[in-house]
Amino acid sequence: TVSAEITPWSPENPKLYTFKVSLSGGDELEYTIGFRQVRVDAQGFYLNNKRVKLIGINRMQNYAYEGFAMPASAQRADADLIKSLGFNAVRCARYPQSKYFVERCNEIGLMVIWDMPGYKYAKGGDWFEALMQNIRETVTEHRNAPSIVMWGTRTDDTKEIPQLTRKVCEIIKSLDMSRPLYGVRAFRGGESLEDVYAYKDYEKHRLRDRCVYASRG
């Protein structure tokens, strides 16, 4: 229960608060949080009951030559660059992103759409168990981040595996009911198990690529 008047977090006004927890042993913990409401319906995406057009870009974190060995300053600079180019949203694709990038998105008002890890591969056994554990850890670690507005449920560019998607949806909803789920897919059809149906239209990409190649002779 919050008795004080709260300013909602938004891209235009990314208001953050410090949440302090006092433990019985005398220790104290601090978390940076924000308050905002997200919902999706047939008319669009709503943030704090206001319809918002998502203007986004996809982000890959692995830098050339350095890979993932990039300092916090570089991760934060990425968020600043995306925001400065006029985007209000970013899709963090295929693998867990740096916590410093998410923290900076909280601070500057950049909405994050977080994908589940994986690319063109999905199966059972140990792989499946590792994926479930990774999803639990990710949602638990980042569910207080106001910048994250949707959780992804599907392995990128992988064919339909309904039983996998159902389990992922179940796990995420058990840990966080405050965000809609979306399932990015590269193949038509399949079950719509999430709140948002997301389809990667590769035909447009192929047309664009053909035009680029043609212009280069």
PDB file of C-alpha atoms in Angstrom:
ATOM      1  CA  THR A   1       0.000   0.000   0.000  1.00  0.00           C
ATOM      2  CA  VAL A   2       1.360   3.406  -1.029  1.00  0.00           C
ATOM      3  CA  SER A   3      -0.126   6.424   0.733  1.00  0.00           C
ATOM      4  CA  ALA A   4       1.813   9.170  -1.081  1.00  0.00           C
ATOM      5  CA  GLU A   5       0.874  10.605  -4.480  1.00  0.00           C
ATOM      6  CA  ILE A   6       2.820   8.773  -7.175  1.00  0.00           C
ATOM      7  CA  THR A   7       4.090  10.155 -10.485  1.00  0.00           C
ATOM      8  CA  PRO A   8       3.809   7.439 -13.172  1.00  0.00           C
ATOM      9  CA  TRP A   9       6.927   6.427 -15.101  1.00  0.00           C
ATOM     10  CA  SER A  10       6.815   7.243 -18.830  1.00  0.00           C
ATOM     11  CA  PRO A  11       9.225   7.932 -21.724  1.00  0.00           C
ATOM     12  CA  GLU A  12       8.534  11.663 -21.336  1.00  0.00           C
ATOM     13  CA  ASN A  13       8.906  11.626 -17.543  1.00  0.00           C
ATOM     14  CA  PRO A  14      10.857   8.558 -16.330  1.00  0.00           C
ATOM     15  CA  LYS A  15      10.182   9.118 -12.643  1.00  0.00           C
ATOM     16  CA  LEU A  16      11.997   6.655 -10.368  1.00  0.00           C
ATOM     17  CA  TYR A  17      11.758   5.952  -6.652  1.00  0.00           C
ATOM     18  CA  THR A  18      14.064   4.330  -4.132  1.00  0.00           C
ATOM     19  CA  PHE A  19      12.488   1.392  -2.312  1.00  0.00           C
ATOM     20  CA  LYS A  20      14.209   0.531   0.966  1.00  0.00           C
ATOM     21  CA  VAL A  21      13.833  -2.825   2.723  1.00  0.00           C
ATOM     22  CA  SER A  22      14.882  -3.238   6.353  1.00  0.00           C
ATOM     23  CA  LEU A  23      15.640  -6.789   7.431  1.00  0.00           C
ATOM     24  CA  SER A  24      15.219  -8.136  10.955  1.00  0.00           C
ATOM     25  CA  GLY A  25      18.961  -8.681  11.257  1.00  0.00           C
ATOM     26  CA  GLY A  26      19.612  -4.967  10.777  1.00  0.00           C
ATOM     27  CA  ASP A  27      20.642  -5.041   7.130  1.00  0.00           C
ATOM     28  CA  GLU A  28      19.002  -2.769   4.559  1.00  0.00           C
ATOM     29  CA  LEU A  29      18.464  -3.239   0.834  1.00  0.00           C
ATOM     30  CA  GLU A  30      17.643  -0.591  -1.750  1.00  0.00           C
ATOM     31  CA  TYR A  31      15.903  -0.997  -5.097  1.00  0.00           C
ATOM     32  CA  THR A  32      15.189   1.544  -7.806  1.00  0.00           C
ATOM     33  CA  ILE A  33      11.619   1.176  -8.997  1.00  0.00           C
ATOM     34  CA  GLY A  34       8.983   3.017 -11.014  1.00  0.00           C
ATOM     35  CA  PHE A  35       5.201   2.910 -11.159  1.00  0.00           C
ATOM     36  CA  ARG A  36       3.360   2.518 -14.448  1.00  0.00           C
ATOM     37  CA  GLN A  37       0.555   0.521 -16.021  1.00  0.00           C
ATOM     38  CA  VAL A  38       0.809  -1.428 -19.281  1.00  0.00           C
ATOM     39  CA  ARG A  39      -1.991  -3.047 -21.258  1.00  0.00           C
ATOM     40  CA  VAL A  40      -2.681  -4.122 -24.840  1.00  0.00           C
ATOM     41  CA  ASP A  41      -5.992  -4.501 -26.651  1.00  0.00           C
ATOM     42  CA  ALA A  42      -7.251  -4.560 -30.239  1.00  0.00           C
ATOM     43  CA  GLN A  43      -6.750  -0.788 -30.510  1.00  0.00           C
ATOM     44  CA  GLY A  44      -3.093  -0.804 -29.525  1.00  0.00           C
ATOM     45  CA  PHE A  45      -0.545  -0.477 -26.723  1.00  0.00           C
ATOM     46  CA  TYR A  46      -1.408   1.612 -23.666  1.00  0.00           C
ATOM     47  CA  LEU A  47       0.953   3.076 -21.096  1.00  0.00           C
ATOM     48  CA  ASN A  48      -0.739   4.599 -18.040  1.00  0.00           C
ATOM     49  CA  ASN A  49      -4.077   4.397 -19.915  1.00  0.00           C
ATOM     50  CA  LYS A  50      -2.693   6.476 -22.790  1.00  0.00           C
ATOM     51  CA  ARG A  51      -2.387   4.911 -26.259  1.00  0.00           C
ATOM     52  CA  VAL A  52       1.266   4.975 -27.324  1.00  0.00           C
ATOM     53  CA  LYS A  53       2.781   4.130 -30.698  1.00  0.00           C
ATOM     54  CA  LEU A  54       5.858   1.963 -30.240  1.00  0.00           C
ATOM     55  CA  ILE A  55       8.731   3.203 -32.400  1.00  0.00           C
ATOM     56  CA  GLY A  56      11.478   0.714 -31.794  1.00  0.00           C
ATOM     57  CA  ILE A  57      14.685  -0.920 -32.892  1.00  0.00           C
ATOM     58  CA  ASN A  58      16.261  -4.318 -32.311  1.00  0.00           C
ATOM     59  CA  ARG A  59      19.425  -4.471 -30.211  1.00  0.00           C
ATOM     60  CA  MET A  60      22.225  -7.016 -30.365  1.00  0.00           C
ATOM     61  CA  GLN A  61      24.619  -6.746 -27.454  1.00  0.00           C
ATOM     62  CA  ASN A  62      27.670  -8.608 -28.753  1.00  0.00           C
ATOM     63  CA  TYR A  63      30.161  -5.987 -29.938  1.00  0.00           C
ATOM     64  CA  ALA A  64      32.690  -6.715 -32.667  1.00  0.00           C
ATOM     65  CA  TYR A  65      36.083  -7.798 -31.255  1.00  0.00           C
ATOM     66  CA  GLU A  66      34.972  -7.336 -27.602  1.00  0.00           C
ATOM     67  CA  GLY A  67      31.958  -9.664 -27.590  1.00  0.00           C
ATOM     68  CA  PHE A  68      30.148  -9.340 -24.263  1.00  0.00           C
ATOM     69  CA  ALA A  69      33.186  -7.921 -22.437  1.00  0.00           C
ATOM     70  CA  MET A  70      31.915  -4.336 -22.503  1.00  0.00           C
ATOM     71  CA  PRO A  71      31.906  -2.021 -19.470  1.00  0.00           C
ATOM     72  CA  ALA A  72      28.832  -0.459 -17.913  1.00  0.00           C
ATOM     73  CA  SER A  73      29.608   2.857 -19.615  1.00  0.00           C
ATOM     74  CA  ALA A  74      29.281   1.292 -23.081  1.00  0.00           C
ATOM     75  CA  GLN A  75      26.028  -0.437 -22.173  1.00  0.00           C
ATOM     76  CA  ARG A  76      24.533   2.836 -20.936  1.00  0.00           C
ATOM     77  CA  ALA A  77      25.834   4.699 -23.990  1.00  0.00           C
ATOM     78  CA  ASP A  78      23.906   2.278 -26.207  1.00  0.00           C
ATOM     79  CA  ALA A  79      20.650   3.200 -24.488  1.00  0.00           C
ATOM     80  CA  ASP A  80      21.438   6.909 -24.808  1.00  0.00           C
ATOM     81  CA  LEU A  81      22.161   6.508 -28.528  1.00  0.00           C
ATOM     82  CA  ILE A  82      18.885   4.672 -29.196  1.00  0.00           C
ATOM     83  CA  LYS A  83      16.911   7.297 -27.295  1.00  0.00           C
ATOM     84  CA  SER A  84      18.692  10.176 -29.075  1.00  0.00           C
ATOM     85  CA  LEU A  85      17.709   8.755 -32.486  1.00  0.00           C
ATOM     86  CA  GLY A  86      14.033   9.220 -31.657  1.00  0.00           C
ATOM     87  CA  PHE A  87      13.087   5.679 -30.623  1.00  0.00           C
ATOM     88  CA  ASN A  88      10.890   5.112 -27.594  1.00  0.00           C
ATOM     89  CA  ALA A  89      11.277   1.313 -27.481  1.00  0.00           C
ATOM     90  CA  VAL A  90      13.957  -1.339 -27.970  1.00  0.00           C
ATOM     91  CA  ARG A  91      13.702  -5.087 -28.442  1.00  0.00           C
ATOM     92  CA  CYS A  92      16.446  -6.938 -26.565  1.00  0.00           C
ATOM     93  CA  ALA A  93      16.800 -10.031 -28.670  1.00  0.00           C
ATOM     94  CA  ARG A  94      17.957 -13.614 -28.265  1.00  0.00           C
ATOM     95  CA  TYR A  95      19.974 -13.535 -25.031  1.00  0.00           C
ATOM     96  CA  PRO A  96      20.056 -11.894 -21.587  1.00  0.00           C
ATOM     97  CA  GLN A  97      21.092  -8.255 -21.768  1.00  0.00           C
ATOM     98  CA  SER A  98      23.357  -6.316 -19.444  1.00  0.00           C
ATOM     99  CA  LYS A  99      21.687  -5.027 -16.275  1.00  0.00           C
ATOM    100  CA  TYR A 100      23.425  -1.686 -16.905  1.00  0.00           C
ATOM    101  CA  PHE A 101      21.566  -1.289 -20.190  1.00  0.00           C
ATOM    102  CA  VAL A 102      18.230  -1.940 -18.466  1.00  0.00           C
ATOM    103  CA  GLU A 103      19.075   0.450 -15.626  1.00  0.00           C
ATOM    104  CA  ARG A 104      19.841   3.190 -18.119  1.00  0.00           C
ATOM    105  CA  CYS A 105      16.567   2.532 -19.953  1.00  0.00           C
ATOM    106  CA  ASN A 106      14.806   3.014 -16.614  1.00  0.00           C
ATOM    107  CA  GLU A 107      16.536   6.356 -16.152  1.00  0.00           C
ATOM    108  CA  ILE A 108      15.969   7.845 -19.616  1.00  0.00           C
ATOM    109  CA  GLY A 109      12.509   6.461 -20.393  1.00  0.00           C
ATOM    110  CA  LEU A 110      13.279   3.884 -23.068  1.00  0.00           C
ATOM    111  CA  MET A 111      10.705   1.060 -23.148  1.00  0.00           C
ATOM    112  CA  VAL A 112      12.151  -2.464 -23.348  1.00  0.00           C
ATOM    113  CA  ILE A 113      10.635  -5.542 -24.996  1.00  0.00           C
ATOM    114  CA  TRP A 114      12.582  -8.482 -23.591  1.00  0.00           C
ATOM    115  CA  ASP A 115      12.973 -11.695 -25.605  1.00  0.00           C
ATOM    116  CA  MET A 116      13.546 -15.139 -24.194  1.00  0.00           C
ATOM    117  CA  PRO A 117      17.018 -16.543 -25.004  1.00  0.00           C
ATOM    118  CA  GLY A 118      17.736 -18.758 -27.990  1.00  0.00           C
ATOM    119  CA  TYR A 119      17.937 -18.722 -31.778  1.00  0.00           C
ATOM    120  CA  LYS A 120      16.769 -21.286 -34.373  1.00  0.00           C
ATOM    121  CA  TYR A 121      16.938 -24.098 -31.864  1.00  0.00           C
ATOM    122  CA  ALA A 122      14.574 -25.683 -29.359  1.00  0.00           C
ATOM    123  CA  LYS A 123      14.295 -29.171 -27.891  1.00  0.00           C
ATOM    124  CA  GLY A 124      13.579 -31.012 -24.653  1.00  0.00           C
ATOM    125  CA  GLY A 125      15.760 -32.550 -21.973  1.00  0.00           C
ATOM    126  CA  ASP A 126      18.593 -30.564 -20.412  1.00  0.00           C
ATOM    127  CA  TRP A 127      18.191 -27.713 -22.896  1.00  0.00           C
ATOM    128  CA  PHE A 128      14.557 -27.247 -21.906  1.00  0.00           C
ATOM    129  CA  GLU A 129      15.332 -27.285 -18.176  1.00  0.00           C
ATOM    130  CA  ALA A 130      18.157 -24.771 -18.624  1.00  0.00           C
ATOM    131  CA  LEU A 131      15.835 -22.479 -20.576  1.00  0.00           C
ATOM    132  CA  MET A 132      13.152 -22.623 -17.880  1.00  0.00           C
ATOM    133  CA  GLN A 133      15.713 -21.771 -15.199  1.00  0.00           C
ATOM    134  CA  ASN A 134      17.065 -18.884 -17.249  1.00  0.00           C
ATOM    135  CA  ILE A 135      13.569 -17.459 -17.691  1.00  0.00           C
ATOM    136  CA  ARG A 136      12.848 -17.712 -13.955  1.00  0.00           C
ATOM    137  CA  GLU A 137      16.096 -15.904 -13.130  1.00  0.00           C
ATOM    138  CA  THR A 138      15.521 -13.196 -15.753  1.00  0.00           C
ATOM    139  CA  VAL A 139      11.977 -12.328 -14.699  1.00  0.00           C
ATOM    140  CA  THR A 140      12.869 -12.390 -11.000  1.00  0.00           C
ATOM    141  CA  GLU A 141      15.896 -10.141 -11.519  1.00  0.00           C
ATOM    142  CA  HIS A 142      14.219  -7.550 -13.769  1.00  0.00           C
ATOM    143  CA  ARG A 143      10.522  -7.516 -12.850  1.00  0.00           C
ATOM    144  CA  ASN A 144      10.942  -4.276 -10.874  1.00  0.00           C
ATOM    145  CA  ALA A 145      12.352  -2.457 -13.929  1.00  0.00           C
ATOM    146  CA  PRO A 146       9.649  -0.032 -15.151  1.00  0.00           C
ATOM    147  CA  SER A 147      11.252   0.191 -18.600  1.00  0.00           C
ATOM    148  CA  ILE A 148      10.446  -3.458 -19.380  1.00  0.00           C
ATOM    149  CA  VAL A 149       6.918  -3.420 -20.812  1.00  0.00           C
ATOM    150  CA  MET A 150       6.612  -6.905 -22.385  1.00  0.00           C
ATOM    151  CA  TRP A 151       8.160 -10.338 -21.943  1.00  0.00           C
ATOM    152  CA  GLY A 152       8.931 -12.512 -24.961  1.00  0.00           C
ATOM    153  CA  THR A 153       7.928 -16.187 -24.916  1.00  0.00           C
ATOM    154  CA  ARG A 154       9.425 -17.758 -28.057  1.00  0.00           C
ATOM    155  CA  THR A 155      12.880 -18.766 -29.216  1.00  0.00           C
ATOM    156  CA  ASP A 156      13.752 -16.462 -32.104  1.00  0.00           C
ATOM    157  CA  ASP A 157      13.340 -17.854 -35.644  1.00  0.00           C
ATOM    158  CA  THR A 158      12.212 -21.264 -34.367  1.00  0.00           C
ATOM    159  CA  LYS A 159       9.250 -23.256 -35.633  1.00  0.00           C
ATOM    160  CA  GLU A 160       6.087 -23.621 -33.589  1.00  0.00           C
ATOM    161  CA  ILE A 161       6.462 -25.705 -30.415  1.00  0.00           C
ATOM    162  CA  PRO A 162       3.163 -25.162 -28.527  1.00  0.00           C
ATOM    163  CA  GLN A 163       4.088 -27.169 -25.437  1.00  0.00           C
ATOM    164  CA  LEU A 164       7.250 -25.082 -24.988  1.00  0.00           C
ATOM    165  CA  THR A 165       5.415 -21.774 -25.398  1.00  0.00           C
ATOM    166  CA  ARG A 166       2.653 -22.818 -22.994  1.00  0.00           C
ATOM    167  CA  LYS A 167       5.208 -23.674 -20.304  1.00  0.00           C
ATOM    168  CA  VAL A 168       7.080 -20.398 -20.787  1.00  0.00           C
ATOM    169  CA  CYS A 169       3.823 -18.409 -20.525  1.00  0.00           C
ATOM    170  CA  GLU A 170       2.910 -20.305 -17.377  1.00  0.00           C
ATOM    171  CA  ILE A 171       6.250 -19.625 -15.699  1.00  0.00           C
ATOM    172  CA  ILE A 172       6.324 -15.912 -16.544  1.00  0.00           C
ATOM    173  CA  LYS A 173       2.722 -15.346 -15.428  1.00  0.00           C
ATOM    174  CA  SER A 174       3.437 -17.105 -12.142  1.00  0.00           C
ATOM    175  CA  LEU A 175       6.244 -14.623 -11.453  1.00  0.00           C
ATOM    176  CA  ASP A 176       4.852 -11.433 -12.985  1.00  0.00           C
ATOM    177  CA  MET A 177       1.224 -10.676 -13.855  1.00  0.00           C
ATOM    178  CA  SER A 178       1.854  -6.984 -14.560  1.00  0.00           C
ATOM    179  CA  ARG A 179       3.168  -7.253 -18.134  1.00  0.00           C
ATOM    180  CA  PRO A 180       1.673  -8.612 -21.363  1.00  0.00           C
ATOM    181  CA  LEU A 181       3.418 -11.474 -23.164  1.00  0.00           C
ATOM    182  CA  TYR A 182       4.318 -11.462 -26.841  1.00  0.00           C
ATOM    183  CA  GLY A 183       5.578 -14.212 -29.113  1.00  0.00           C
ATOM    184  CA  VAL A 184       7.762 -13.203 -32.020  1.00  0.00           C
ATOM    185  CA  ARG A 185       7.539 -15.757 -34.819  1.00  0.00           C
ATOM    186  CA  ALA A 186       9.044 -16.165 -38.274  1.00  0.00           C
ATOM    187  CA  PHE A 187       6.449 -18.637 -39.555  1.00  0.00           C
ATOM    188  CA  ARG A 188       2.765 -18.107 -40.289  1.00  0.00           C
ATOM    189  CA  GLY A 189       0.040 -19.937 -38.418  1.00  0.00           C
ATOM    190  CA  GLY A 190       0.333 -21.675 -35.092  1.00  0.00           C
ATOM    191  CA  GLU A 191      -1.505 -21.085 -31.850  1.00  0.00           C
ATOM    192  CA  SER A 192      -1.892 -17.599 -30.421  1.00  0.00           C
ATOM    193  CA  LEU A 193      -0.953 -18.244 -26.805  1.00  0.00           C
ATOM    194  CA  GLU A 194       0.265 -14.788 -25.842  1.00  0.00           C
ATOM    195  CA  ASP A 195      -1.339 -11.374 -25.314  1.00  0.00           C
ATOM    196  CA  VAL A 196       0.397  -9.950 -28.412  1.00  0.00           C
ATOM    197  CA  TYR A 197       0.832 -11.706 -31.763  1.00  0.00           C
ATOM    198  CA  ALA A 198       4.169 -10.638 -33.264  1.00  0.00           C
ATOM    199  CA  TYR A 199       5.152 -11.711 -36.754  1.00  0.00           C
ATOM    200  CA  LYS A 200       8.466 -11.096 -38.514  1.00  0.00           C
ATOM    201  CA  ASP A 201       7.586 -10.302 -42.114  1.00  0.00           C
ATOM    202  CA  TYR A 202      10.613 -11.641 -43.929  1.00  0.00           C
ATOM    203  CA  GLU A 203       9.066 -11.023 -47.351  1.00  0.00           C
ATOM    204  CA  LYS A 204       9.553  -7.303 -46.824  1.00  0.00           C
ATOM    205  CA  HIS A 205      13.149  -7.907 -45.738  1.00  0.00           C
ATOM    206  CA  ARG A 206      13.854  -9.958 -48.855  1.00  0.00           C
ATOM    207  CA  LEU A 207      12.372  -7.274 -51.071  1.00  0.00           C
ATOM    208  CA  ARG A 208      14.453  -4.641 -49.363  1.00  0.00           C
ATOM    209  CA  ASP A 209      17.619  -6.713 -49.705  1.00  0.00           C
ATOM    210  CA  ARG A 210      16.985  -7.278 -53.412  1.00  0.00           C
ATOM    211  CA  CYS A 211      16.611  -3.545 -53.891  1.00  0.00           C
ATOM    212  CA  VAL A 212      19.869  -2.865 -52.031  1.00  0.00           C
ATOM    213  CA  TYR A 213      21.780  -5.454 -54.055  1.00  0.00           C
ATOM    214  CA  ALA A 214      20.365  -4.073 -57.288  1.00  0.00           C
ATOM    215  CA  SER A 215      21.383  -0.529 -56.407  1.00  0.00           C
ATOM    216  CA  ARG A 216      24.944  -1.712 -55.793  1.00  0.00           C
ATOM    217  CA  GLY A 217      25.128  -3.224 -59.274  1.00  0.00           C
TER     218      GLY A 217
END
